[in-house]
Every structure is written in structure tokens, then in C-alpha cells.
Amino acid sequence: MTLAYSPDTAPAASPLASLMDRVGLRMPFAKGEEIFGQDEAADMIHSIVSGAVRTTRLQSDGRRQIGDFYYPGDIIGLETGDLYRFSAEALSDCVIHVVKRSSLHVLRGDGSLDRTLWEATRRELERTQEHLLMLGRKSACEKVASFLRDVAQRVGCEDVSLPMGRQDMADYLGLTIETVSRMVTQLQGSRIVEFASARQFRVTRWPALERLAA
Amino acid sequence: MTLAYSPDTAPAASPLASLMDRVGLRMPFAKGEEIFGQDEAADMIHSIVSGAVRTTRLQSDGRRQIGDFYYPGDIIGLETGDLYRFSAEALSDCVIHVVKRSSLHVLRGDGSLDRTLWEATRRELERTQEHLLMLGRKSACEKVASFLRDVAQRVGCEDVSLPMGRQDMADYLGLTIETVSRMVTQLQGSRIVEFASARQFRVTRWPALERLAA
DNA sequence: CAGGCCCATTGATCCCGATCAATCGACGCC
DNA sequence: GGCGTCGATTGATCGGGATCAATGGGCCTG
């Protein structure tokens, strides 16, 4: 079997996701479509049912930073204050479960929801800290190696398909598209990964990849 | 009046800090002393009473990334799971209010504590995201400019004193100590900031600094 | 005050990743 | 099948920041 995030899978739904099932609305988004925009009022919480999503922040001069990539079962928009600090866009056609923040209040009372929200925010913070570490002190090669390792690990299956293009990888890693491409070629040359196409690969030498990911 | 975080100030104590006053213990730490260590069991929450603290993460090859700097009124160790993901060290002699996580449970019940913890974690996440943006896409000059701006803004007073040395700034910004020094010199040459000594400065041209911080 | 230590600054050179530019290759359309 | 489009790859060159090395300057100690 190939491919990780098949359209109708919502693996290991979080407790929050199951709470959210009771309220809210399923909405389809087309590939490339904006789910919410930077600096908009943040009154919704989004749970990904199928497809993949990126969060991005754009500077006035066009420089772009990708916050993270999200897959089925992930929640986005949680951690926000009054305004969204990133925008979210569909990487592929996807279905999003949308819940008004205010309607979460009806579930409040025993404090378990609060703790669940906190937990989710905490995990988001951990991921962001890991991302930070990578941007601050890793070389281009280490960045790309860690990225491929992380994606492959998350998928947990032999053949991995990348839902994002090279530009998205570059904007996530703080590199240019050319450098990402070169590092991928290099990793392939060392027989550490094997790309069937630009968005389809498998790890052939895990220990070497781990070592390079530093 | 000079200097920002004078030893006995705990400005704008957070609601959580005031809750914490009811339980826990005040502990002094000497400059350079470790408050908690990376990968240790995270059973404490720390609120800074006086002094300044840095959180750092060390890689096996010696590369270091600073997570953030903390001042009186700030809480650290909040966001952690079972283990601390960074270590925390005193930048100067300081006093820390230490509370066992388990003893926070006695305050639990109405859910207000949960929401306060969540809020604090959310703010921490926001700061980390901002830091991320800086590491990913800013030039050395922009990084140093943003850093000085942020410190000066936080202090909100004319003369700013930096509690950290150049190496700490470098490890926060993902640069080398030499580059930080050069950029500081450059900003000084453009009459944007003015350093009385290596750790003492004032902003002379705010608009220019804002523009460079990008 | 002299000497030593530690940190910051400055200078010279190198190299990684950015930039500029050309080519490739998959896919859709006529 | 030929052709246009768009994303990825590859090549050549440039430049910002790292690295290596020397100097400066505050502060403590004797």
C-alpha cells in the first residue's frame, strides 16, 4: 500500500476532535483555497477530516514562513487569541470540521474541555519549539533530512507521499527551493532516500537519515 | 533613572503569579546557576520574582539554541509535559518562586485556573511563533534590530540594560557572536542606537529601528 | 598601578546557501 | 503527436554570515 493520508482517514482522532463532532459543521475546501486568513477575527476552530493544510505567515515584502503542516485528526486555530496569527490554506482538496469557538462553551463545566484545549495547545507549542531549533542551528542538509524523517515517521509506512511542493518545504525550512532540491538530490545520491517522483519517496537507510538529521 | 528590571520589581504580576503566591517557595539562584535541566522530570512551575532567566537547548555537538529570555512576572516550566524540553539558567542573581505542579491541584475546581494556565501557554506559543518567524526569514541585521527593539519595548524606558551577553544574543538569534557584534556596531554607526557600554543602550531613532526590524 | 582574565570588537578570508539563468520533465490541451 | 505551462532540477556565480585570528577594553586581584 502506498500513500499515507488517504482522503477518508482520520487516524487516532484526538479527544477534542471527538468532542467537536457533536457540534459544528463539515466544510469542503478546494486545493489552494484559504481556510482562514492572517489577522482575521479568530472565531472558529478547525479540525481536519481529510486532506492536508499549511499555515503561513506573509511579510509585507513577500517573504513567507510556513508555520506547520497539518493532517487528518489535527486541530488548528486553537491556540489563537482574538486574531489568527497565520493564515491556513488547503494543500489538497480537503474536508474541515468547523466549530464556532462560542459553541464550545456549552461543553464547558467539568473542566475536562479546558484541560483538553490546554493539552492541545501544549503539543502545538512543543512542535513549534522543535521547529525553532531546526531553523536556528541546523544546516540545509540537516534541515531537509529532518524534514523527510519527520514526515516519514508521522506516516509510519514504507512509501511516503508529500502533500506539499518544494516551495512549501523551502518556506517551512527557511531555505530556497533550489537548495531544497539540491539537498534532496544529494540524499538520493547517498542512497539514503529514493524518490519515485518529486512527491513520492521512501527511506532506504534510516540510520543514515537519523544521523544526518542531527 | 537607568536600568529596566531592577532586582526587586515584579511588574504587572500575572493572575497566575498571584495564585501561585499562596503556595510554593521562594528560592534564590546565583548568576549562571541552573534552575532546571533539559530532560529532567518537570514537576515544578517557576515564577520569576527578580532577575532574568534564559532557557536553552543543547545539541550533542555543542550547538546551542536559546528558547527565550524571561523577566520578573514571567512564568516558566508551564508548558512542559513530563520532562523539561529546555534547561533554564539564571542570567543574573535572581529569586524564583517555585511551586510543585501537584500543589496546583488544590486550587483547581472552578476551571479558572485551567483557563489561566491555558492563556499563559497560549502567550508562550505566540512568542515562540514570533521567534520562529525571525529565525526563518530575517537577515542578521533585521534579527539584531528586532531583538533590540523588542527588549527596549518590553522595558519601556529610555535607557535599557541587557541582562545577557553577546553569546546569548547570538544563540537566541541563530547567529555568531561576531556577527551580532558587527550588526550592533553598524546600527550604532547609523545613529539608530547608542551603546554606553556593551550591555547598556538607548534607541535614538525609533522609526529607523522599526523599519530595519522588518 | 601592573598584570591577567574575560568578553567584545575588528579584520581577513572562506564557504554555504542565495541568486540568476537555463534545461528538464510531467501533464493538459489543441 | 506537437506544444505550452508549470514545477523541479541543474549549473554558474555572488554575497552574507561563519570562521579564524588578532586586538581592545573593562574589571578584578595582587
CSV table of C-alpha atoms (C1' of nucleotides) in Angstrom, one decimal:
chain,number,residue,atom,x,y,z
A,1,MET,CA,0.0,0.0,0.0
A,2,THR,CA,1.2,3.4,-0.9
A,3,LEU,CA,0.3,6.9,0.5
A,4,ALA,CA,-0.2,8.0,4.0
A,5,TYR,CA,-3.1,10.3,4.4
A,6,SER,CA,-5.7,8.7,2.3
A,7,PRO,CA,-8.7,11.1,1.9
A,8,ASP,CA,-11.1,9.5,4.3
A,9,THR,CA,-8.8,8.6,7.1
A,10,ALA,CA,-8.9,10.5,10.4
A,11,PRO,CA,-6.4,8.4,12.4
A,12,ALA,CA,-6.2,8.5,16.1
A,13,ALA,CA,-8.8,11.2,16.5
A,14,SER,CA,-8.0,13.4,19.5
A,15,PRO,CA,-10.4,13.6,22.4
A,16,LEU,CA,-11.0,17.2,21.4
A,17,ALA,CA,-11.9,16.1,17.8
A,18,SER,CA,-14.5,13.7,19.2
A,19,LEU,CA,-15.9,16.4,21.3
A,20,MET,CA,-16.1,18.6,18.3
A,21,ASP,CA,-18.1,16.0,16.4
A,22,ARG,CA,-21.1,16.9,18.5
A,23,VAL,CA,-21.2,20.5,17.3
A,24,GLY,CA,-20.1,22.3,14.2
A,25,LEU,CA,-20.1,21.7,10.5
A,26,ARG,CA,-18.2,19.8,7.9
A,27,MET,CA,-16.9,22.0,5.1
A,28,PRO,CA,-15.1,21.1,1.9
A,29,PHE,CA,-12.2,23.2,0.7
A,30,ALA,CA,-10.5,23.0,-2.8
A,31,LYS,CA,-6.8,22.7,-3.2
A,32,GLY,CA,-5.2,26.1,-2.7
A,33,GLU,CA,-8.2,27.6,-1.1
A,34,GLU,CA,-7.8,29.7,2.0
A,35,ILE,CA,-9.4,28.3,5.1
A,36,PHE,CA,-8.8,31.4,7.2
A,37,GLY,CA,-6.7,34.5,6.8
A,38,GLN,CA,-3.9,36.1,8.8
A,39,ASP,CA,-5.3,38.9,11.0
A,40,GLU,CA,-8.9,37.9,10.6
A,41,ALA,CA,-11.1,37.5,13.7
A,42,ALA,CA,-10.4,34.1,15.1
A,43,ASP,CA,-13.9,32.8,16.0
A,44,MET,CA,-13.6,29.3,14.6
A,45,ILE,CA,-11.7,26.1,15.5
A,46,HIS,CA,-10.9,23.7,12.6
A,47,SER,CA,-10.4,20.0,12.8
A,48,ILE,CA,-9.0,18.3,9.7
A,49,VAL,CA,-11.1,15.4,8.5
A,50,SER,CA,-9.3,14.7,5.2
A,51,GLY,CA,-6.6,16.3,3.1
A,52,ALA,CA,-3.7,18.4,4.3
A,53,VAL,CA,-3.3,22.0,5.3
A,54,ARG,CA,-0.4,24.5,5.7
A,55,THR,CA,-0.3,27.6,7.9
A,56,THR,CA,1.6,30.5,6.5
A,57,ARG,CA,2.6,34.0,7.5
A,58,LEU,CA,3.4,36.5,4.9
A,59,GLN,CA,5.6,39.6,5.4
A,60,SER,CA,4.9,42.8,3.5
A,61,ASP,CA,7.9,42.2,1.2
A,62,GLY,CA,6.7,38.8,0.2
A,63,ARG,CA,8.8,36.7,2.4
A,64,ARG,CA,6.8,33.7,3.6
A,65,GLN,CA,7.2,31.5,6.6
A,66,ILE,CA,5.2,28.3,6.9
A,67,GLY,CA,4.2,27.6,10.5
A,68,ASP,CA,3.4,23.9,10.1
A,69,PHE,CA,1.7,21.2,8.1
A,70,TYR,CA,-1.5,19.6,9.4
A,71,TYR,CA,-3.1,16.3,8.6
A,72,PRO,CA,-6.4,14.4,9.4
A,73,GLY,CA,-7.0,14.4,13.1
A,74,ASP,CA,-5.1,17.7,13.7
A,75,ILE,CA,-6.7,20.8,15.1
A,76,ILE,CA,-5.9,24.3,14.0
A,77,GLY,CA,-7.0,27.7,15.2
A,78,LEU,CA,-6.9,26.6,18.7
A,79,GLU,CA,-4.1,28.4,20.1
A,80,THR,CA,-5.1,31.7,18.7
A,81,GLY,CA,-6.1,34.8,20.6
A,82,ASP,CA,-8.6,37.2,19.0
A,83,LEU,CA,-7.0,37.2,15.6
A,84,TYR,CA,-5.4,34.4,13.6
A,85,ARG,CA,-1.7,35.0,13.5
A,86,PHE,CA,-1.2,32.8,10.4
A,87,SER,CA,-3.4,32.0,7.5
A,88,ALA,CA,-4.4,28.4,6.7
A,89,GLU,CA,-4.6,27.1,3.2
A,90,ALA,CA,-5.6,23.7,1.8
A,91,LEU,CA,-2.7,21.8,0.3
A,92,SER,CA,-5.0,19.4,-1.4
A,93,ASP,CA,-8.8,19.2,-1.6
A,94,CYS,CA,-9.9,18.6,1.9
A,95,VAL,CA,-12.8,18.4,4.3
A,96,ILE,CA,-12.6,20.5,7.5
A,97,HIS,CA,-14.8,20.2,10.5
A,98,VAL,CA,-15.5,23.8,11.6
A,99,VAL,CA,-16.7,24.7,15.1
A,100,LYS,CA,-17.6,28.2,16.4
A,101,ARG,CA,-15.5,28.9,19.5
A,102,SER,CA,-18.5,30.2,21.3
A,103,SER,CA,-20.3,26.9,20.9
A,104,LEU,CA,-17.5,25.2,22.7
A,105,HIS,CA,-18.8,26.9,25.9
A,106,VAL,CA,-21.8,24.7,26.0
A,107,LEU,CA,-19.4,21.8,26.6
A,108,ARG,CA,-17.6,23.5,29.4
A,109,GLY,CA,-18.2,22.9,33.0
A,110,ASP,CA,-16.3,19.9,34.4
A,111,GLY,CA,-13.0,21.4,33.3
A,112,SER,CA,-12.1,18.5,31.1
A,113,LEU,CA,-12.6,20.6,28.0
A,114,ASP,CA,-10.3,23.2,29.4
A,115,ARG,CA,-7.6,20.7,30.1
A,116,THR,CA,-8.0,19.2,26.6
A,117,LEU,CA,-7.6,22.6,25.0
A,118,TRP,CA,-4.6,23.2,27.1
A,119,GLU,CA,-3.1,19.9,26.2
A,120,ALA,CA,-3.6,20.6,22.5
A,121,THR,CA,-2.0,24.0,22.8
A,122,ARG,CA,0.9,22.5,24.7
A,123,ARG,CA,1.5,20.0,21.9
A,124,GLU,CA,1.4,22.7,19.4
A,125,LEU,CA,4.0,24.6,21.4
A,126,GLU,CA,6.2,21.6,21.5
A,127,ARG,CA,6.1,21.2,17.8
A,128,THR,CA,6.8,24.9,17.3
A,129,GLN,CA,9.8,24.7,19.7
A,130,GLU,CA,11.2,21.8,17.7
A,131,HIS,CA,10.7,23.8,14.5
A,132,LEU,CA,12.5,26.7,16.1
A,133,LEU,CA,15.5,24.6,17.0
A,134,MET,CA,15.8,23.4,13.4
A,135,LEU,CA,15.6,26.9,11.9
A,136,GLY,CA,18.2,28.3,14.3
A,137,ARG,CA,21.0,25.9,14.2
A,138,LYS,CA,20.7,23.3,11.5
A,139,SER,CA,22.4,23.3,8.1
A,140,ALA,CA,20.5,23.0,4.9
A,141,CYS,CA,21.3,19.3,4.7
A,142,GLU,CA,20.2,18.7,8.2
A,143,LYS,CA,17.0,20.6,7.7
A,144,VAL,CA,15.9,18.6,4.7
A,145,ALA,CA,17.0,15.3,6.3
A,146,SER,CA,15.0,16.1,9.5
A,147,PHE,CA,12.0,17.1,7.4
A,148,LEU,CA,11.9,13.9,5.4
A,149,ARG,CA,12.5,11.9,8.6
A,150,ASP,CA,9.6,13.7,10.4
A,151,VAL,CA,7.2,13.2,7.5
A,152,ALA,CA,8.1,9.6,7.1
A,153,GLN,CA,7.8,9.0,10.8
A,154,ARG,CA,4.4,10.6,11.0
A,155,VAL,CA,3.2,8.5,8.2
A,156,GLY,CA,4.7,5.3,9.5
A,157,CYS,CA,4.5,3.4,6.2
A,158,GLU,CA,7.0,2.5,3.6
A,159,ASP,CA,6.1,4.8,0.7
A,160,VAL,CA,5.5,8.4,1.6
A,161,SER,CA,3.8,10.9,-0.5
A,162,LEU,CA,4.4,14.6,0.1
A,163,PRO,CA,1.3,16.7,0.0
A,164,MET,CA,3.4,19.9,-0.4
A,165,GLY,CA,5.6,21.1,-3.2
A,166,ARG,CA,9.3,22.2,-3.0
A,167,GLN,CA,8.4,25.9,-2.4
A,168,ASP,CA,6.4,24.9,0.7
A,169,MET,CA,9.2,22.8,2.0
A,170,ALA,CA,11.6,25.7,1.4
A,171,ASP,CA,9.3,28.2,3.3
A,172,TYR,CA,9.0,25.7,6.2
A,173,LEU,CA,12.7,25.2,6.4
A,174,GLY,CA,13.9,28.7,5.8
A,175,LEU,CA,15.7,27.8,2.6
A,176,THR,CA,15.2,28.4,-1.2
A,177,ILE,CA,13.6,26.0,-3.5
A,178,GLU,CA,16.9,25.4,-5.3
A,179,THR,CA,18.7,24.4,-2.1
A,180,VAL,CA,15.9,22.0,-1.1
A,181,SER,CA,16.1,20.4,-4.5
A,182,ARG,CA,19.9,20.1,-4.3
A,183,MET,CA,19.8,18.5,-0.8
A,184,VAL,CA,17.1,16.0,-1.9
A,185,THR,CA,19.3,15.1,-4.9
A,186,GLN,CA,22.3,14.7,-2.6
A,187,LEU,CA,20.4,12.5,-0.2
A,188,GLN,CA,19.3,10.4,-3.1
A,189,GLY,CA,22.8,10.1,-4.4
A,190,SER,CA,23.9,8.8,-1.0
A,191,ARG,CA,21.2,6.1,-1.3
A,192,ILE,CA,19.5,7.3,1.9
A,193,VAL,CA,16.2,8.1,0.3
A,194,GLU,CA,14.7,7.2,-3.0
A,195,PHE,CA,12.3,9.4,-4.9
A,196,ALA,CA,9.9,7.8,-7.4
A,197,SER,CA,8.7,11.2,-8.3
A,198,ALA,CA,9.1,14.7,-6.8
A,199,ARG,CA,6.4,14.0,-4.3
A,200,GLN,CA,6.8,10.3,-3.7
A,201,PHE,CA,9.7,8.7,-1.7
A,202,ARG,CA,10.8,6.1,0.6
A,203,VAL,CA,13.6,6.0,3.2
A,204,THR,CA,16.2,3.4,2.2
A,205,ARG,CA,18.7,3.9,5.1
A,206,TRP,CA,17.0,5.0,8.3
A,207,PRO,CA,20.1,5.1,10.5
A,208,ALA,CA,22.0,7.3,8.0
A,209,LEU,CA,19.0,9.6,7.8
A,210,GLU,CA,18.8,9.8,11.5
A,211,ARG,CA,22.4,10.7,11.7
A,212,LEU,CA,22.2,13.4,9.1
A,213,ALA,CA,19.0,14.9,10.8
A,214,ALA,CA,21.2,15.7,13.8
B,1,MET,CA,16.6,56.6,36.0
B,2,THR,CA,18.5,53.9,34.4
B,3,LEU,CA,18.0,50.1,34.1
B,4,ALA,CA,14.9,48.1,33.5
B,5,TYR,CA,14.5,45.1,35.6
B,6,SER,CA,15.7,46.3,39.0
B,7,PRO,CA,16.1,43.4,41.4
B,8,ASP,CA,13.0,43.8,43.5
B,9,THR,CA,10.4,44.6,40.9
B,10,ALA,CA,7.8,42.1,39.8
B,11,PRO,CA,5.8,44.4,37.4
B,12,ALA,CA,2.3,43.5,36.3
B,13,ALA,CA,2.2,40.2,38.1
B,14,SER,CA,0.1,37.8,36.1
B,15,PRO,CA,-3.1,36.3,37.6
B,16,LEU,CA,-1.3,33.0,37.8
B,17,ALA,CA,1.6,34.6,39.6
B,18,SER,CA,-0.8,35.9,42.2
B,19,LEU,CA,-2.4,32.5,42.6
B,20,MET,CA,1.0,31.0,43.0
B,21,ASP,CA,1.8,33.3,45.8
B,22,ARG,CA,-0.5,31.3,48.0
B,23,VAL,CA,1.6,28.1,47.6
B,24,GLY,CA,5.2,27.3,46.9
B,25,LEU,CA,8.5,28.6,48.0
B,26,ARG,CA,10.9,31.4,47.2
B,27,MET,CA,14.4,30.3,46.2
B,28,PRO,CA,17.5,32.3,45.3
B,29,PHE,CA,19.7,31.4,42.4
B,30,ALA,CA,23.1,32.7,41.7
B,31,LYS,CA,24.1,34.1,38.3
B,32,GLY,CA,24.8,31.2,35.9
B,33,GLU,CA,23.2,28.6,38.1
B,34,GLU,CA,20.8,26.1,36.6
B,35,ILE,CA,17.2,26.3,37.7
B,36,PHE,CA,16.2,23.2,35.9
B,37,GLY,CA,17.7,20.9,33.3
B,38,GLN,CA,16.7,19.7,29.9
B,39,ASP,CA,15.2,16.2,30.1
B,40,GLU,CA,14.6,16.3,33.9
B,41,ALA,CA,11.3,15.4,35.3
B,42,ALA,CA,9.1,18.5,35.1
B,43,ASP,CA,7.3,18.7,38.4
B,44,MET,CA,7.8,22.3,39.2
B,45,ILE,CA,6.5,25.6,37.9
B,46,HIS,CA,8.7,28.7,38.3
B,47,SER,CA,7.7,32.3,38.6
B,48,ILE,CA,10.4,34.9,38.4
B,49,VAL,CA,10.4,37.3,41.2
B,50,SER,CA,13.6,39.2,40.4
B,51,GLY,CA,16.5,38.8,38.0
B,52,ALA,CA,16.4,37.3,34.5
B,53,VAL,CA,16.5,33.8,33.1
B,54,ARG,CA,17.3,32.1,29.8
B,55,THR,CA,16.0,28.8,28.6
B,56,THR,CA,18.4,26.8,26.4
B,57,ARG,CA,18.6,23.7,24.5
B,58,LEU,CA,21.9,22.0,23.8
B,59,GLN,CA,22.6,19.6,21.0
B,60,SER,CA,25.1,16.8,21.3
B,61,ASP,CA,27.7,18.6,19.2
B,62,GLY,CA,27.6,21.7,21.3
B,63,ARG,CA,25.3,23.9,19.2
B,64,ARG,CA,23.0,25.8,21.4
B,65,GLN,CA,19.6,27.4,20.9
B,66,ILE,CA,18.1,29.8,23.4
B,67,GLY,CA,14.4,29.5,23.6
B,68,ASP,CA,13.6,32.8,25.3
B,69,PHE,CA,14.5,35.3,28.0
B,70,TYR,CA,12.3,35.7,31.0
B,71,TYR,CA,11.9,38.6,33.4
B,72,PRO,CA,10.1,39.3,36.7
B,73,GLY,CA,6.4,38.3,36.4
B,74,ASP,CA,7.1,35.7,33.8
B,75,ILE,CA,6.3,32.0,34.4
B,76,ILE,CA,8.4,29.2,33.1
B,77,GLY,CA,8.0,25.4,33.1
B,78,LEU,CA,4.3,25.8,32.5
B,79,GLU,CA,4.1,24.5,29.1
B,80,THR,CA,6.0,21.3,29.7
B,81,GLY,CA,4.9,17.8,29.5
B,82,ASP,CA,6.6,15.2,31.7
B,83,LEU,CA,10.1,16.4,31.0
B,84,TYR,CA,11.6,19.8,30.6
B,85,ARG,CA,12.4,20.3,27.0
B,86,PHE,CA,14.8,23.2,27.7
B,87,SER,CA,17.0,23.9,30.6
B,88,ALA,CA,16.7,27.2,32.5
B,89,GLU,CA,19.6,29.2,33.8
B,90,ALA,CA,19.9,32.4,35.8
B,91,LEU,CA,21.3,35.3,33.8
B,92,SER,CA,21.9,37.2,36.9
B,93,ASP,CA,21.4,36.6,40.6
B,94,CYS,CA,17.7,36.0,40.9
B,95,VAL,CA,14.8,34.9,43.1
B,96,ILE,CA,12.4,32.3,41.8
B,97,HIS,CA,9.0,31.4,43.2
B,98,VAL,CA,8.8,27.6,42.9
B,99,VAL,CA,5.5,25.7,43.0
B,100,LYS,CA,5.0,22.0,42.8
B,101,ARG,CA,2.7,21.1,39.9
B,102,SER,CA,0.8,18.8,42.1
B,103,SER,CA,0.0,21.5,44.6
B,104,LEU,CA,-1.7,23.5,41.9
B,105,HIS,CA,-4.5,20.9,42.0
B,106,VAL,CA,-5.7,22.2,45.3
B,107,LEU,CA,-6.6,25.4,43.5
B,108,ARG,CA,-8.5,23.6,40.8
B,109,GLY,CA,-12.2,23.3,40.7
B,110,ASP,CA,-13.9,26.3,39.1
B,111,GLY,CA,-11.9,25.9,36.0
B,112,SER,CA,-10.4,29.4,36.2
B,113,LEU,CA,-7.0,28.0,37.0
B,114,ASP,CA,-7.2,25.8,33.9
B,115,ARG,CA,-8.1,28.7,31.8
B,116,THR,CA,-5.3,30.8,33.2
B,117,LEU,CA,-2.8,28.1,32.5
B,118,TRP,CA,-4.1,27.8,29.0
B,119,GLU,CA,-3.8,31.5,28.5
B,120,ALA,CA,-0.2,31.5,29.7
B,121,THR,CA,0.6,28.6,27.4
B,122,ARG,CA,-1.0,30.4,24.5
B,123,ARG,CA,1.0,33.5,25.1
B,124,GLU,CA,4.2,31.4,25.2
B,125,LEU,CA,3.2,29.9,21.9
B,126,GLU,CA,2.7,33.3,20.4
B,127,ARG,CA,6.1,34.4,21.4
B,128,THR,CA,7.7,31.2,20.1
B,129,GLN,CA,5.9,31.7,16.8
B,130,GLU,CA,7.3,35.2,16.5
B,131,HIS,CA,10.7,33.9,17.3
B,132,LEU,CA,10.3,31.3,14.6
B,133,LEU,CA,9.4,33.9,12.0
B,134,MET,CA,12.5,35.8,12.9
B,135,LEU,CA,14.8,32.8,12.6
B,136,GLY,CA,13.4,31.6,9.3
B,137,ARG,CA,13.4,34.6,7.2
B,138,LYS,CA,15.2,37.6,8.6
B,139,SER,CA,18.7,38.8,7.8
B,140,ALA,CA,21.3,39.2,10.5
B,141,CYS,CA,20.7,43.0,10.6
B,142,GLU,CA,17.0,42.6,10.9
B,143,LYS,CA,17.4,40.0,13.6
B,144,VAL,CA,19.6,42.2,15.8
B,145,ALA,CA,17.3,45.2,15.1
B,146,SER,CA,14.2,43.3,16.1
B,147,PHE,CA,15.9,42.0,19.2
B,148,LEU,CA,17.0,45.4,20.4
B,149,ARG,CA,13.5,46.8,19.6
B,150,ASP,CA,11.8,44.0,21.5
B,151,VAL,CA,13.9,44.4,24.5
B,152,ALA,CA,13.6,48.2,24.5
B,153,GLN,CA,9.8,47.9,24.1
B,154,ARG,CA,9.4,45.4,26.9
B,155,VAL,CA,11.4,47.7,29.2
B,156,GLY,CA,9.5,50.8,28.1
B,157,CYS,CA,12.1,53.2,29.5
B,158,GLU,CA,14.8,55.3,27.9
B,159,ASP,CA,18.0,53.5,29.0
B,160,VAL,CA,17.9,49.8,28.5
B,161,SER,CA,20.3,47.4,30.2
B,162,LEU,CA,20.8,44.0,28.6
B,163,PRO,CA,20.9,41.1,31.2
B,164,MET,CA,22.5,38.8,28.6
B,165,GLY,CA,25.9,38.8,26.9
B,166,ARG,CA,26.6,38.7,23.1
B,167,GLN,CA,26.8,34.9,23.1
B,168,ASP,CA,23.3,34.6,24.5
B,169,MET,CA,22.0,37.1,21.9
B,170,ALA,CA,23.7,35.1,19.2
B,171,ASP,CA,22.3,31.8,20.3
B,172,TYR,CA,18.8,33.4,20.5
B,173,LEU,CA,19.1,34.8,17.0
B,174,GLY,CA,20.8,31.9,15.3
B,175,LEU,CA,24.0,33.9,14.6
B,176,THR,CA,27.6,34.0,15.8
B,177,ILE,CA,28.8,36.4,18.4
B,178,GLU,CA,31.0,38.2,15.8
B,179,THR,CA,28.0,38.9,13.5
B,180,VAL,CA,25.9,40.2,16.4
B,181,SER,CA,28.8,42.5,17.3
B,182,ARG,CA,29.2,43.8,13.8
B,183,MET,CA,25.5,44.5,13.4
B,184,VAL,CA,25.4,46.3,16.7
B,185,THR,CA,28.3,48.4,15.6
B,186,GLN,CA,26.6,49.1,12.3
B,187,LEU,CA,23.3,50.2,14.0
B,188,GLN,CA,25.4,52.5,16.1
B,189,GLY,CA,27.2,53.9,13.1
B,190,SER,CA,23.8,54.8,11.6
B,191,ARG,CA,22.9,56.6,14.8
B,192,ILE,CA,19.9,54.3,15.4
B,193,VAL,CA,21.0,53.1,18.8
B,194,GLU,CA,23.6,54.3,21.2
B,195,PHE,CA,25.6,52.0,23.4
B,196,ALA,CA,27.1,53.4,26.6
B,197,SER,CA,28.7,50.0,27.2
B,198,ALA,CA,28.2,46.6,25.8
B,199,ARG,CA,25.1,46.0,27.9
B,200,GLN,CA,23.7,49.4,28.1
B,201,PHE,CA,22.0,51.2,25.3
B,202,ARG,CA,19.2,53.5,24.2
B,203,VAL,CA,17.3,53.8,21.0
B,204,THR,CA,18.0,57.2,19.3
B,205,ARG,CA,15.8,56.7,16.2
B,206,TRP,CA,12.8,54.6,16.7
B,207,PRO,CA,11.3,54.8,13.3
B,208,ALA,CA,14.5,53.7,11.6
B,209,LEU,CA,14.8,50.8,14.1
B,210,GLU,CA,11.3,49.8,13.3
B,211,ARG,CA,12.0,49.9,9.6
B,212,LEU,CA,15.1,47.8,9.9
B,213,ALA,CA,13.4,45.2,12.2
B,214,ALA,CA,11.1,44.4,9.2
C,1,DC,C1',49.2,50.6,39.3
C,2,DA,C1',50.5,46.3,36.9
C,3,DG,C1',49.0,42.0,35.3
C,4,DG,C1',45.6,38.7,33.9
C,5,DC,C1',41.1,37.3,32.6
C,6,DC,C1',37.1,37.6,30.1
C,7,DC,C1',34.3,39.4,26.9
C,8,DA,C1',33.5,42.3,23.0
C,9,DT,C1',35.2,44.3,18.8
C,10,DT,C1',37.6,44.4,14.5
C,11,DG,C1',40.0,42.4,10.5
C,12,DA,C1',40.9,38.8,6.8
C,13,DT,C1',39.3,35.0,4.4
C,14,DC,C1',36.3,31.1,3.4
C,15,DC,C1',32.2,28.7,2.3
C,16,DC,C1',27.3,27.6,2.4
C,17,DG,C1',23.3,28.8,0.6
C,18,DA,C1',21.1,32.6,-2.3
C,19,DT,C1',20.6,34.3,-6.7
C,20,DC,C1',20.4,34.3,-11.6
C,21,DA,C1',19.7,31.6,-15.6
C,22,DA,C1',19.0,27.6,-18.4
C,23,DT,C1',17.1,23.0,-19.0
C,24,DC,C1',14.2,19.2,-17.9
C,25,DG,C1',10.0,16.6,-17.4
C,26,DA,C1',5.2,15.7,-16.3
C,27,DC,C1',0.8,16.9,-17.6
C,28,DG,C1',-3.0,19.0,-20.1
C,29,DC,C1',-4.7,21.0,-24.4
C,30,DC,C1',-5.3,21.7,-29.2
D,1,DG,C1',1.8,13.8,-31.7
D,2,DG,C1',3.3,18.7,-31.0
D,3,DC,C1',3.1,22.4,-27.9
D,4,DG,C1',2.5,25.3,-23.8
D,5,DT,C1',2.7,25.5,-19.0
D,6,DC,C1',4.3,24.9,-14.5
D,7,DG,C1',7.1,22.8,-11.1
D,8,DA,C1',11.6,20.6,-10.3
D,9,DT,C1',16.3,20.1,-11.3
D,10,DT,C1',20.9,21.5,-12.5
D,11,DG,C1',24.6,24.9,-13.4
D,12,DA,C1',27.3,29.3,-12.7
D,13,DT,C1',28.2,33.0,-9.9
D,14,DC,C1',27.6,36.0,-6.0
D,15,DG,C1',27.4,37.5,-1.3
D,16,DG,C1',26.2,37.3,3.6
D,17,DG,C1',27.5,35.4,7.5
D,18,DA,C1',30.8,31.9,9.5
D,19,DT,C1',35.3,31.0,10.7
D,20,DC,C1',40.0,32.0,12.0
D,21,DA,C1',42.9,35.3,14.2
D,22,DA,C1',44.3,39.4,16.4
D,23,DT,C1',43.3,43.5,19.2
D,24,DG,C1',40.9,46.2,22.6
D,25,DG,C1',38.9,47.3,27.0
D,26,DG,C1',36.6,46.7,31.5
D,27,DC,C1',37.2,44.7,35.9
D,28,DC,C1',39.2,42.1,39.4
D,29,DT,C1',43.2,40.8,42.2
D,30,DG,C1',47.6,41.1,44.0
